Short mmCIF file of C-alpha atoms in Angstrom, two decimals:
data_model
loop_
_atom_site.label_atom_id
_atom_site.label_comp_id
_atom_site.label_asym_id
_atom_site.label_seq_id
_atom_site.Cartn_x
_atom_site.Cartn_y
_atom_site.Cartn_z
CA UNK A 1 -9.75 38.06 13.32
CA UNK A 2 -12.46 38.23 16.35
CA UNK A 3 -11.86 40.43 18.95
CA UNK A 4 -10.23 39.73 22.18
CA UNK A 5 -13.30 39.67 24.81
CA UNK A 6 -12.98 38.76 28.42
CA UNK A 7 -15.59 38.89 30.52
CA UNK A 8 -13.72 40.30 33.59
CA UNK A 9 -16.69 41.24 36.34
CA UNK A 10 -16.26 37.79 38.11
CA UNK A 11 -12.41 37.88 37.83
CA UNK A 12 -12.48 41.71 39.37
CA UNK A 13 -14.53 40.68 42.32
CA UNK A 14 -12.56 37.45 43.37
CA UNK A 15 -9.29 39.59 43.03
CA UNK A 16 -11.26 42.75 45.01
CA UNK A 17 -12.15 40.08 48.04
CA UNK A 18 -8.45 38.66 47.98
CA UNK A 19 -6.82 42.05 48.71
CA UNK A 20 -9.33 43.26 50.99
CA UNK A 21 -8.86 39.62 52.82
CA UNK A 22 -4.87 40.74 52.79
CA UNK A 23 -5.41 44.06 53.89
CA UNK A 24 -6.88 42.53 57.22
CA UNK A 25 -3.80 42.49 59.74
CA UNK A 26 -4.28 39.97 63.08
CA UNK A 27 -4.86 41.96 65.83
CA UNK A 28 -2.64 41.36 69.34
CA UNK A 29 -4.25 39.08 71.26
CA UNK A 30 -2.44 38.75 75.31
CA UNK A 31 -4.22 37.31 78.36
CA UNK A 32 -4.32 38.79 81.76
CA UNK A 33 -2.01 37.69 84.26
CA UNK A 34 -3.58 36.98 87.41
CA UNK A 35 -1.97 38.03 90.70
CA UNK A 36 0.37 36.45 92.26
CA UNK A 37 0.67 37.94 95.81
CA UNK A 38 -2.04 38.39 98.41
CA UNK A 39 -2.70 38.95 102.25
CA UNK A 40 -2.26 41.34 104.43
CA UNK A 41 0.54 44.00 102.71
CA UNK A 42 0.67 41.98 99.63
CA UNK A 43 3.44 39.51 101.99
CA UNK A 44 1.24 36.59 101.28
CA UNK A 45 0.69 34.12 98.19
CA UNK A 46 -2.69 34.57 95.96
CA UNK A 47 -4.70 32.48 95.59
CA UNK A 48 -6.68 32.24 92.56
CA UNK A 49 -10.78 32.42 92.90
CA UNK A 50 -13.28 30.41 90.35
CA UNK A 51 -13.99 33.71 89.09
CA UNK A 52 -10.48 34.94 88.20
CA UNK A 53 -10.09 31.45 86.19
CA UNK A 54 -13.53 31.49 84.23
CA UNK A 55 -12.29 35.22 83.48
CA UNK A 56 -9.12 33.59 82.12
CA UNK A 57 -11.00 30.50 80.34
CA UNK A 58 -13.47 33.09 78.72
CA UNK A 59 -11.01 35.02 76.93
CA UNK A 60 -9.08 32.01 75.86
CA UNK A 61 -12.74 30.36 74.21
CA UNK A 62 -12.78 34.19 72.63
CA UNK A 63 -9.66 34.00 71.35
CA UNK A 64 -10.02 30.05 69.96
CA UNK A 65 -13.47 31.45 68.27
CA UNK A 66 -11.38 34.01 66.43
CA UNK A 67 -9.05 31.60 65.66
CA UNK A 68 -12.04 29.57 64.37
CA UNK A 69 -13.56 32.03 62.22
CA UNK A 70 -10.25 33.22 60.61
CA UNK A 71 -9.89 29.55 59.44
CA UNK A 72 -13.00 29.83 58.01
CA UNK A 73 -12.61 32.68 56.32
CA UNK A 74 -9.12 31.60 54.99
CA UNK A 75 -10.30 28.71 53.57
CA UNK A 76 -13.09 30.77 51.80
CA UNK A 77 -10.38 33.15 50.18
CA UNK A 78 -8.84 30.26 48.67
CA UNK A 79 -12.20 29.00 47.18
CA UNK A 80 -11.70 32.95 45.78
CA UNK A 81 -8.71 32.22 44.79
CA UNK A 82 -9.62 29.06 42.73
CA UNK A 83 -12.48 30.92 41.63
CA UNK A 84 -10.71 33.88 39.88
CA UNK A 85 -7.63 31.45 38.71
CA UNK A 86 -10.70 29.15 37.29
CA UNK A 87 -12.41 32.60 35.89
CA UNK A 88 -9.15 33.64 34.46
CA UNK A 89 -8.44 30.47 32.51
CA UNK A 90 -12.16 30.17 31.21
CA UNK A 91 -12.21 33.96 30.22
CA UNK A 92 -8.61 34.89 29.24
CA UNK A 93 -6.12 32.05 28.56
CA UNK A 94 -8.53 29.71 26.17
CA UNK A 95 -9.78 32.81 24.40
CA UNK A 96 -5.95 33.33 23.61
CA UNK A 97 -4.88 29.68 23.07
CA UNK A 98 -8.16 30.51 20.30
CA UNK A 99 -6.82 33.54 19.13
CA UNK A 100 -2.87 32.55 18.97
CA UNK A 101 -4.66 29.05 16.97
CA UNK A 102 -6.12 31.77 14.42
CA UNK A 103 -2.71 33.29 14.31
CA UNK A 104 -1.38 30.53 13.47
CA UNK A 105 -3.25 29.41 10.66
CA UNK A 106 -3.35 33.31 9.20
CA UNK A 107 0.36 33.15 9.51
CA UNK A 108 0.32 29.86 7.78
CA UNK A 109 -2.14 31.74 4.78
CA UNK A 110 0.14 34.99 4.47
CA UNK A 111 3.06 31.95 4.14
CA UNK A 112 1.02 30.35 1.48
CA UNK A 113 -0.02 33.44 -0.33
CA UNK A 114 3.42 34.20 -0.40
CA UNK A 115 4.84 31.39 -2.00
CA UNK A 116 2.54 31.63 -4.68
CA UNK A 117 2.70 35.82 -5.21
CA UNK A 118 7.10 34.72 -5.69
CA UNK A 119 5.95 32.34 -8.40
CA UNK A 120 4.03 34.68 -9.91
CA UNK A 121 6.99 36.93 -9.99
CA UNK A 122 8.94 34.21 -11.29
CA UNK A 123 6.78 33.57 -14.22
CA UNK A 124 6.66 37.27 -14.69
CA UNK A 125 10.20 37.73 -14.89
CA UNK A 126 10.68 34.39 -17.68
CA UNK A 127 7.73 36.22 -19.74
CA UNK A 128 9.50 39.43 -19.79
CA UNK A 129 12.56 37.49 -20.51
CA UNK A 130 11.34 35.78 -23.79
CA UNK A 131 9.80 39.07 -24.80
CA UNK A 132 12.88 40.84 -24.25
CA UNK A 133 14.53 37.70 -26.78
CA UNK A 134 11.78 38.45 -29.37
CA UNK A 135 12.36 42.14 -29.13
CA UNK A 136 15.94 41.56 -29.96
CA UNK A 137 15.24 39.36 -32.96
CA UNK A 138 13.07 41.57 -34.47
CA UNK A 139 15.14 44.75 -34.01
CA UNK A 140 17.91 42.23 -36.09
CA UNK A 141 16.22 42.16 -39.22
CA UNK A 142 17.65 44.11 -41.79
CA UNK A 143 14.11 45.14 -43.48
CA UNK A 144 10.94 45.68 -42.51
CA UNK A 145 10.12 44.19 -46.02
CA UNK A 146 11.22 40.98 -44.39
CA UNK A 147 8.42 40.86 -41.77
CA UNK A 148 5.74 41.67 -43.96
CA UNK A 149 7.15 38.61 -45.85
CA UNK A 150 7.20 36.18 -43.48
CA UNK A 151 3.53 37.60 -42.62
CA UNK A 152 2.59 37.15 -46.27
CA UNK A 153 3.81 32.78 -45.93
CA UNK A 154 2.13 33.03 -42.94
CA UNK A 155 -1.24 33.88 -44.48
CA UNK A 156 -0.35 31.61 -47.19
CA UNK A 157 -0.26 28.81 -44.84
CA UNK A 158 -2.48 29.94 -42.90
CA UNK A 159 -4.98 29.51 -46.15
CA UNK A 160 -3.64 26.14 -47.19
CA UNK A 161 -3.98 24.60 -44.02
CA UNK A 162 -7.55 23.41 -44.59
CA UNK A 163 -6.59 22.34 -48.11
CA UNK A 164 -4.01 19.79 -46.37
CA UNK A 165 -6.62 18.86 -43.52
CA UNK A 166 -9.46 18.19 -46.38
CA UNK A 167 -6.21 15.93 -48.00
CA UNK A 168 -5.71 14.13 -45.00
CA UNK A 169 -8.82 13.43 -43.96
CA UNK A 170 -9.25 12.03 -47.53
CA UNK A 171 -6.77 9.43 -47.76
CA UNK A 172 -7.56 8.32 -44.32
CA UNK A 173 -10.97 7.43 -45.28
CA UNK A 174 -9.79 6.25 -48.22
CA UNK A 175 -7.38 3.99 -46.26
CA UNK A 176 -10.35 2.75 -43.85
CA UNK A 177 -11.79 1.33 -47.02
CA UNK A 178 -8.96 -0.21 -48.32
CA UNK A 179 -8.62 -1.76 -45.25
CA UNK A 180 -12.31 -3.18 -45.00
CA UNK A 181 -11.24 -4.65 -48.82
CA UNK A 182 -8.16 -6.04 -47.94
CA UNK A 183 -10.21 -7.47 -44.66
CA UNK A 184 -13.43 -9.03 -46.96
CA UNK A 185 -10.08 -10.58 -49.64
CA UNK A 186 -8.65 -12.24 -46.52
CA UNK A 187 -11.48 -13.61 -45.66
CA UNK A 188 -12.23 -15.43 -48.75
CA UNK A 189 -8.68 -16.60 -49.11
CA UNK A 190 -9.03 -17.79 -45.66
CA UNK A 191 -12.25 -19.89 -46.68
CA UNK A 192 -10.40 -21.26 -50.09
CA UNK A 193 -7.41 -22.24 -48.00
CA UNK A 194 -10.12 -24.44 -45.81
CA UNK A 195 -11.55 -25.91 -48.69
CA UNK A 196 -8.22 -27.04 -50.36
CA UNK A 197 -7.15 -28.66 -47.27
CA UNK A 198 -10.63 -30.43 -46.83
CA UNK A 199 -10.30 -31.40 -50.62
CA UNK A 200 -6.40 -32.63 -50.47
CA UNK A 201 -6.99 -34.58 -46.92
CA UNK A 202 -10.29 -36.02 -48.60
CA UNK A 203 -7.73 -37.19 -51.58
CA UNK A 204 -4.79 -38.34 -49.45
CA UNK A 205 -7.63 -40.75 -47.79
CA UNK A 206 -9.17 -41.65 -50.95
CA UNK A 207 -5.69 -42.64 -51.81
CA UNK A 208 -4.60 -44.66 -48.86
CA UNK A 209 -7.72 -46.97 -48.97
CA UNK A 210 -6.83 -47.54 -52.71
CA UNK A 211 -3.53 -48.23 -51.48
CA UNK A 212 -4.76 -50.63 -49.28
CA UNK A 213 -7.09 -52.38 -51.52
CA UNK A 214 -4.26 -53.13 -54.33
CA UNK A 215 -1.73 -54.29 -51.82
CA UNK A 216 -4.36 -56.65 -50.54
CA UNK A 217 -4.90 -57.16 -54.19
CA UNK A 218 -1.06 -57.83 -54.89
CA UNK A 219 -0.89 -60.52 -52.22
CA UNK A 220 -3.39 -62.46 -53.74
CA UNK A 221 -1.53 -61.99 -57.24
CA UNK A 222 1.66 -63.02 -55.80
CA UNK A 223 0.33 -66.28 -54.00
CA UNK A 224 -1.31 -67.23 -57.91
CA UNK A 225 1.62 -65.89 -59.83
CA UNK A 226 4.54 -67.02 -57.39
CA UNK A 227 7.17 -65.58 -59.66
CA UNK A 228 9.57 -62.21 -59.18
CA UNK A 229 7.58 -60.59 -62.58
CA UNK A 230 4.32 -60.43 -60.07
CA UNK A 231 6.70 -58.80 -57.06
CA UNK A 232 7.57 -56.25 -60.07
CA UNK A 233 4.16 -55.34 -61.32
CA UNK A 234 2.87 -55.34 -57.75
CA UNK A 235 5.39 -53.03 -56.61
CA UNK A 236 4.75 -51.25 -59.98
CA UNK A 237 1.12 -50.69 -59.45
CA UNK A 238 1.71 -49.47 -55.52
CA UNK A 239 3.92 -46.66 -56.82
CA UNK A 240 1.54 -46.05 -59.28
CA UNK A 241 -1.06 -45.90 -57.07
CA UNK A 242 0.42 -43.43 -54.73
CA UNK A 243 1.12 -41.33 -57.55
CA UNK A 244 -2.51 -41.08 -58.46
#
């Protein structure tokens, strides 16, 4: 994480003008009274000259000018003011809203990092578990003679493994050839079954149009012959014909 830097030497001297500005106190500000009595043994009224009132009108304008310039400079020590509350946002709040941002998302890391260190524990503590199981299985054989037999099938399989893939792999390729056979035998049953059926509908029409030919045949017979014995034979022949 960056440092915190604010760049205070603006800030100081805004704040430095604001308290000497408050350290000013007004000063007391009172305007001459003018006389009131006059004559001879002060018994008389006074009557005030053009002099004693320009006197009079001259402080007041002093006085207003004061006035003036105070309001001046007040309004100046709130531009100071602005200035160091503007100076103090640019070089101290948004460099913390920054840094409490980076927090933030560091906080939201360590959270993250945490999470996944617990699983890690977690997985630790089911592999530990299964070894413990295994430990306890072996420590309930009765031999050790036992182990080194099971490592002895092991082997054993271990060596007639291939033997069993090399089988495998056999009969499937001897399968995938059986099954290109089987595929060329279909075929040419498929192409005999097409002929027959060409051959038997080329018969069956064959057969009709003789059919057709001895009935037409019959008619004539029966018109010359007139008798049942012609119906007979004709019939005959027609069921002899479809026979055939």
């Amino acid at each position: 994480m960056e440092e915190l830097v604010i760049k205070r030497s603006d800030f100081e001297k805004a704040k430095r003008e604001l308290k000497e500005f408050s350290q000013n106190e007004p000063g007391e500000w009172s305007l001459p009274a003018v006389e009131v009595t006059g004559g001879i043994l002060g018994w008389g009224d006074h009557k005030v000259t053009g002099a004693e009132l320009n006197e009079r009108v001259e402080e007041v304008q002093k006085h207003l000018q004061y006035l003036n310039r105070t309001s001046i400079k007040t309004v100046k020590e709130f531009e100071n003011i602005y200035k160091a509350l503007d100076e103090l946002d640019k070089s101290y709040i948004n460099v913390l809203l920054g840094e409490m941002e980076q927090i933030r998302k560091v906080s939201n890391g360590v959270k993250t990092n945490q999470e996944y260190i617990k699983k890690i524990v977690e997985d630790q503590k089911k592999t530990l578990e299964v070894l413990k199981i295994f430990k306890q299985k072996l420590d309930t054989y009765a031999h050790l003679e036992d182990i080194d037999k099971l490592w002895n099938d092991c082997q054993t399989w271990k060596e007639e493994i291939p033997e069993l893939s090399d089988l495998v792999r056999h009969v499937m390729l001897t399968s995938n050839s059986n099954s290109g056979q089987i595929e060329e035998i279909g075929k040419d049953i498929q192409c005999h079954k097409e002929l027959l059926f060409t051959a038997v509908a080329e018969t069956a029409e064959k057969n009709e149009a003789t059919a057709r030919e001895l009935t037409k045949k019959i008619k004539y017979a029966y018109l010359i012959a007139g008798s049942s014995l012609g119906v007979a034979l004709a019939e005959l022949i027609i069921m002899l014909s479809k026979v055939l």
